[in-house]
Structure formats: structure tokens, C-alpha cells
Amino acid sequence: MLWLDDYERRARLAPGLLALLSINVALAVLGLSKAPVVVSVITALSLAGGPVALAEVVRHQGRKTQEALWASWGGSPTIQKLRLREERQNTLQREIWRKTGVALPSLRSENGNPVRADEVLEVAVGQLRNLTRDAEKFPLIRAENRSYGFQRNIYGIRWVARAIACGVSLGVLAYMLWLANIDHQSALTLTNILALAASGGCLMMGWLLPSPERLKSAAERYAYELLQAAVVLDAEKNAFPEAGQQQP
């Protein structure tokens, strides 16, 4: 945990831990979470950088999902909000965002070469991200970016989480059926029933929590706050123009 910053813990590690939740719950209900072998494995993984590796895997899957979703959306929400050819955007708000002293493609340029126009917009947005990395100065951007990262990553690993929860549920059920062949009463204990119900609940959560609608909503909120920061930065630059000039 100490190797990860706040964003990595909430946006990357948390989705990974939720994907593994069914295993932890089943072990806890069955009374195996404190077994020496289980404790030794968890300790070894923690010391070997398991949380860091898990966060990196989740990040990779999330970015792959992001690329596919952006393609289906017609581009990232930030780029869409700046395009002049996007008819669904708030034109007044878009004019405010575009009047920040940065040369952006005209409507003629966008229609003539949309790919090149989007590349210019991506460069401008990338520069804006670099200028708004200060979490204390831009707390809303930090919060919305973290929320979007969580939604993106939990959606990116949804099938992994569902497969794990399904495997655990089937494993508990197989264990109960094996016990039933030996002693019917020993199979239907409260512990076994709770373990099956808990793993089933994790499987249901794996289907309900990842949502493309919530993901797109989070992306839209982050894009809005990021572009609003451009207005703030431009206002500061105009109020204190000498701050942006280098001293001889």
C-alpha cells in the first residue's frame, strides 16, 4: 500500500481488490482466512509487490477498455467538447473553453482534415493536463479523475471479476455436493450456505457495479472540470501577465 499513491490505491488497486473479493469472502466465511498457508501466501504476495502488480494489471486492462470505448463514442469526451463539428455540444460553453489563448482548429480545418484536427486538440488537452496536476490547486479535477479511473478500471476487468466470482461459487457448491455424498447434514451447515450466498453476492456485484453509463458519466464530469480549469488558468494569466513571462 505504501508503494502506491492515493490515485493508484483508489482508481487501480480498489477495482483489483473488488475483483478478488469473492475469494476473500469465501475464505473468511469458511474460516480459512487465518490458516497458516493462506496467511503465508498473502504475506509473501504483499512483500513481493503484489498490490503494485495488481494495480498495474488493472491499469493495463482499463486503458485497453478506454481505447475501445473512445472509438465507439467518437473520441474522448474532452476532445468532443472542443470540436466545432459536434452539434450536440453546448456552443456557448464551447466558445468559452476555446477562448483561452490556445490556437485550436477552425471548423473548416476540422471538416477538411478531422484526424489532424483531433491530433491538435489532443496535444492541447495533454498540455492542459500537465498544467493541472497540482491536486491542492485543482481538487475537483483530482476527484473526478479518480472517479473516472475507478469506473474505467472496474469496467475494464469486469469479465475477470465475474469469472473469479463464478469460479468461487462453483467451487463452494462442489464442496457442498462432495460433503453431501458423505453426510447430508454436514453439507447444509450455516457456514457453507453463507459462503455460497456471499460468493453469489459477489458475482451479482460483478454484474451490477461495472456500468458503461456510469463510466461515460464519470468521463464527462472529468472532461468538464478539466476544461473549466483552462478558463481559470487563462483568467490568472490575464490578471497577472508578468507571472507568465521569464525574467531576464
XYZ file of C-alpha atoms in Angstrom:
248
model
C 0.000 0.000 0.000
C 2.835 2.401 0.840
C 4.227 1.984 -2.680
C 1.042 3.430 -4.238
C -0.244 6.996 -4.156
C -3.835 7.998 -3.436
C -4.943 7.825 -7.076
C -3.369 4.405 -7.625
C -4.991 2.994 -4.489
C -8.486 4.256 -5.274
C -8.584 4.049 -9.069
C -6.445 0.951 -9.692
C -5.938 -1.135 -6.569
C -9.532 -0.880 -5.310
C -11.043 -2.364 -8.524
C -8.490 -5.187 -8.374
C -9.341 -5.968 -4.762
C -13.055 -5.926 -5.594
C -12.372 -8.463 -8.342
C -10.742 -10.726 -5.734
C -13.392 -10.053 -3.090
C -15.250 -13.318 -3.622
C -12.102 -15.299 -2.749
C -11.543 -13.311 0.434
C -15.175 -13.573 1.493
C -15.341 -17.337 0.884
C -12.118 -17.919 2.832
C -13.341 -15.753 5.705
C -16.770 -17.407 5.947
C -15.284 -20.902 5.758
C -12.792 -19.971 8.482
C -9.756 -20.394 6.250
C -8.551 -16.780 6.155
C -6.316 -17.359 9.203
C -4.959 -20.690 8.056
C -1.126 -20.688 8.104
C -0.877 -21.450 4.393
C -3.265 -18.651 3.429
C -1.551 -16.144 5.720
C 1.859 -17.120 4.340
C 0.721 -16.686 0.733
C -0.856 -13.271 1.415
C 2.228 -12.090 3.281
C 4.555 -13.279 0.533
C 2.490 -11.533 -2.158
C 2.412 -8.308 -0.165
C 6.165 -8.288 0.392
C 6.836 -9.176 -3.252
C 4.891 -6.170 -4.512
C 1.586 -7.899 -5.117
C -0.507 -4.711 -4.717
C 1.707 -2.855 -7.204
C 1.466 -5.680 -9.739
C -2.297 -5.894 -9.278
C -2.685 -2.140 -9.763
C -0.578 -2.271 -12.935
C -2.601 -5.141 -14.409
C -5.843 -3.303 -13.663
C -4.449 -0.123 -15.233
C -3.498 -2.009 -18.403
C -6.946 -3.536 -18.771
C -8.602 -0.199 -18.056
C -6.629 1.609 -20.747
C -7.450 -1.099 -23.294
C -11.128 -0.659 -22.474
C -10.775 3.113 -22.701
C -9.401 2.921 -26.242
C -12.298 0.744 -27.364
C -14.904 2.931 -25.674
C -13.466 6.179 -27.028
C -13.609 4.696 -30.519
C -17.277 3.786 -30.019
C -18.030 7.224 -28.534
C -16.366 9.036 -31.424
C -13.404 10.226 -29.372
C -12.683 11.186 -25.783
C -15.301 13.426 -24.111
C -12.727 16.204 -23.750
C -11.993 16.226 -27.487
C -15.689 16.056 -28.341
C -16.437 19.091 -26.176
C -13.862 21.138 -28.089
C -14.825 20.085 -31.617
C -16.685 22.700 -33.632
C -18.278 19.999 -35.787
C -20.004 18.409 -32.798
C -23.608 19.621 -32.989
C -24.690 18.106 -29.670
C -22.372 20.270 -27.558
C -23.257 23.476 -25.731
C -21.953 26.038 -28.206
C -21.762 28.896 -25.694
C -19.777 26.831 -23.218
C -17.553 25.571 -26.015
C -16.739 29.129 -27.097
C -15.672 29.969 -23.552
C -13.418 26.919 -23.368
C -11.851 27.635 -26.749
C -11.085 31.299 -25.975
C -8.153 30.565 -23.701
C -5.283 31.871 -25.812
C -4.538 28.500 -27.448
C -4.820 28.160 -31.237
C -7.350 25.414 -31.944
C -8.559 24.129 -35.337
C -11.284 26.074 -37.108
C -14.459 24.456 -38.405
C -13.013 24.484 -41.905
C -9.867 22.724 -40.679
C -11.895 20.123 -38.815
C -14.060 19.340 -41.827
C -11.071 19.310 -44.178
C -8.864 17.051 -42.072
C -10.683 15.754 -38.963
C -7.870 13.389 -37.974
C -5.289 16.178 -37.980
C -7.694 18.474 -36.119
C -8.212 15.868 -33.396
C -4.440 15.459 -33.064
C -4.100 19.200 -32.444
C -6.865 19.047 -29.835
C -5.203 16.055 -28.133
C -1.929 17.967 -27.853
C -3.733 20.953 -26.333
C -5.591 18.728 -23.851
C -2.339 16.971 -22.931
C -0.721 20.320 -22.157
C -3.732 21.244 -20.038
C -3.404 18.032 -18.034
C 0.222 18.852 -17.291
C -0.779 22.304 -16.047
C -3.472 20.952 -13.725
C -1.614 18.191 -11.892
C -1.498 20.210 -8.667
C -4.108 18.419 -6.517
C -4.296 21.264 -3.987
C -4.992 23.884 -6.647
C -7.381 21.722 -8.673
C -9.057 19.355 -6.178
C -12.165 18.842 -8.319
C -10.076 17.634 -11.253
C -8.272 15.225 -8.964
C -11.540 13.899 -7.555
C -13.240 13.489 -10.937
C -10.133 11.907 -12.460
C -10.035 9.415 -9.609
C -13.738 8.653 -10.059
C -13.321 8.183 -13.788
C -10.254 5.986 -13.266
C -12.190 3.760 -10.872
C -15.172 3.404 -13.202
C -12.925 2.786 -16.212
C -10.843 0.136 -14.477
C -13.724 -1.671 -12.782
C -15.377 -1.868 -16.192
C -12.140 -2.994 -17.815
C -11.756 -6.022 -15.525
C -15.445 -6.865 -15.267
C -15.135 -10.228 -17.004
C -12.173 -11.223 -14.852
C -14.103 -10.332 -11.699
C -17.157 -12.247 -12.910
C -15.081 -15.291 -13.806
C -13.420 -15.323 -10.378
C -16.736 -14.944 -8.544
C -18.332 -17.632 -10.712
C -15.396 -19.984 -10.102
C -15.565 -19.444 -6.343
C -19.338 -20.028 -6.311
C -18.948 -23.241 -8.278
C -16.101 -24.299 -6.002
C -18.183 -23.794 -2.850
C -21.120 -25.582 -4.467
C -18.899 -28.515 -5.494
C -17.546 -28.668 -1.948
C -21.085 -28.827 -0.559
C -22.065 -31.553 -3.028
C -18.969 -33.555 -2.061
C -19.918 -33.271 1.602
C -23.497 -34.274 0.791
C -22.257 -37.588 -0.560
C -20.618 -38.236 2.802
C -23.100 -36.684 5.200
C -26.119 -34.683 4.045
C -26.315 -32.629 7.256
C -22.648 -31.602 7.145
C -23.143 -30.116 3.676
C -26.028 -27.824 4.691
C -24.326 -26.065 7.569
C -24.843 -22.341 8.081
C -21.199 -21.694 7.238
C -21.399 -23.399 3.864
C -24.687 -21.733 2.989
C -23.272 -18.307 3.916
C -20.159 -18.960 1.841
C -22.286 -19.854 -1.191
C -24.551 -16.838 -0.676
C -21.590 -14.481 -0.220
C -19.831 -15.703 -3.362
C -23.109 -15.418 -5.240
C -23.485 -11.851 -3.953
C -20.002 -11.006 -5.246
C -20.977 -12.450 -8.622
C -24.074 -10.268 -8.697
C -21.997 -7.225 -7.743
C -19.657 -8.062 -10.612
C -22.597 -7.719 -12.985
C -24.170 -4.616 -11.429
C -21.189 -2.446 -10.456
C -19.426 -2.087 -13.848
C -21.604 0.176 -15.975
C -20.879 1.854 -19.326
C -23.401 4.552 -18.442
C -21.702 5.402 -15.140
C -18.330 5.233 -16.879
C -19.355 7.709 -19.563
C -20.935 9.990 -16.969
C -17.688 9.995 -14.969
C -15.710 10.725 -18.149
C -17.998 13.653 -18.958
C -17.611 15.116 -15.458
C -13.842 14.845 -15.611
C -13.726 16.439 -19.061
C -15.895 19.317 -17.841
C -13.712 20.035 -14.807
C -10.534 19.783 -16.892
C -11.792 22.315 -19.441
C -13.074 24.604 -16.696
C -9.520 24.665 -15.356
C -8.378 26.099 -18.698
C -10.673 29.065 -18.111
C -9.240 29.537 -14.612
C -5.673 29.369 -15.866
C -6.428 31.847 -18.640
C -8.036 34.253 -16.181
C -4.989 34.054 -13.913
C -2.692 34.638 -16.869
C -4.639 37.741 -17.924
C -4.801 39.047 -14.356
C -1.074 38.565 -13.776
C 0.574 38.613 -17.216
C 4.005 39.214 -15.737
C 3.810 35.821 -13.979
C 3.987 34.023 -17.307
C 6.996 35.973 -18.541
C 10.552 34.947 -17.840
C 12.724 37.379 -16.036
C 15.919 38.417 -17.939
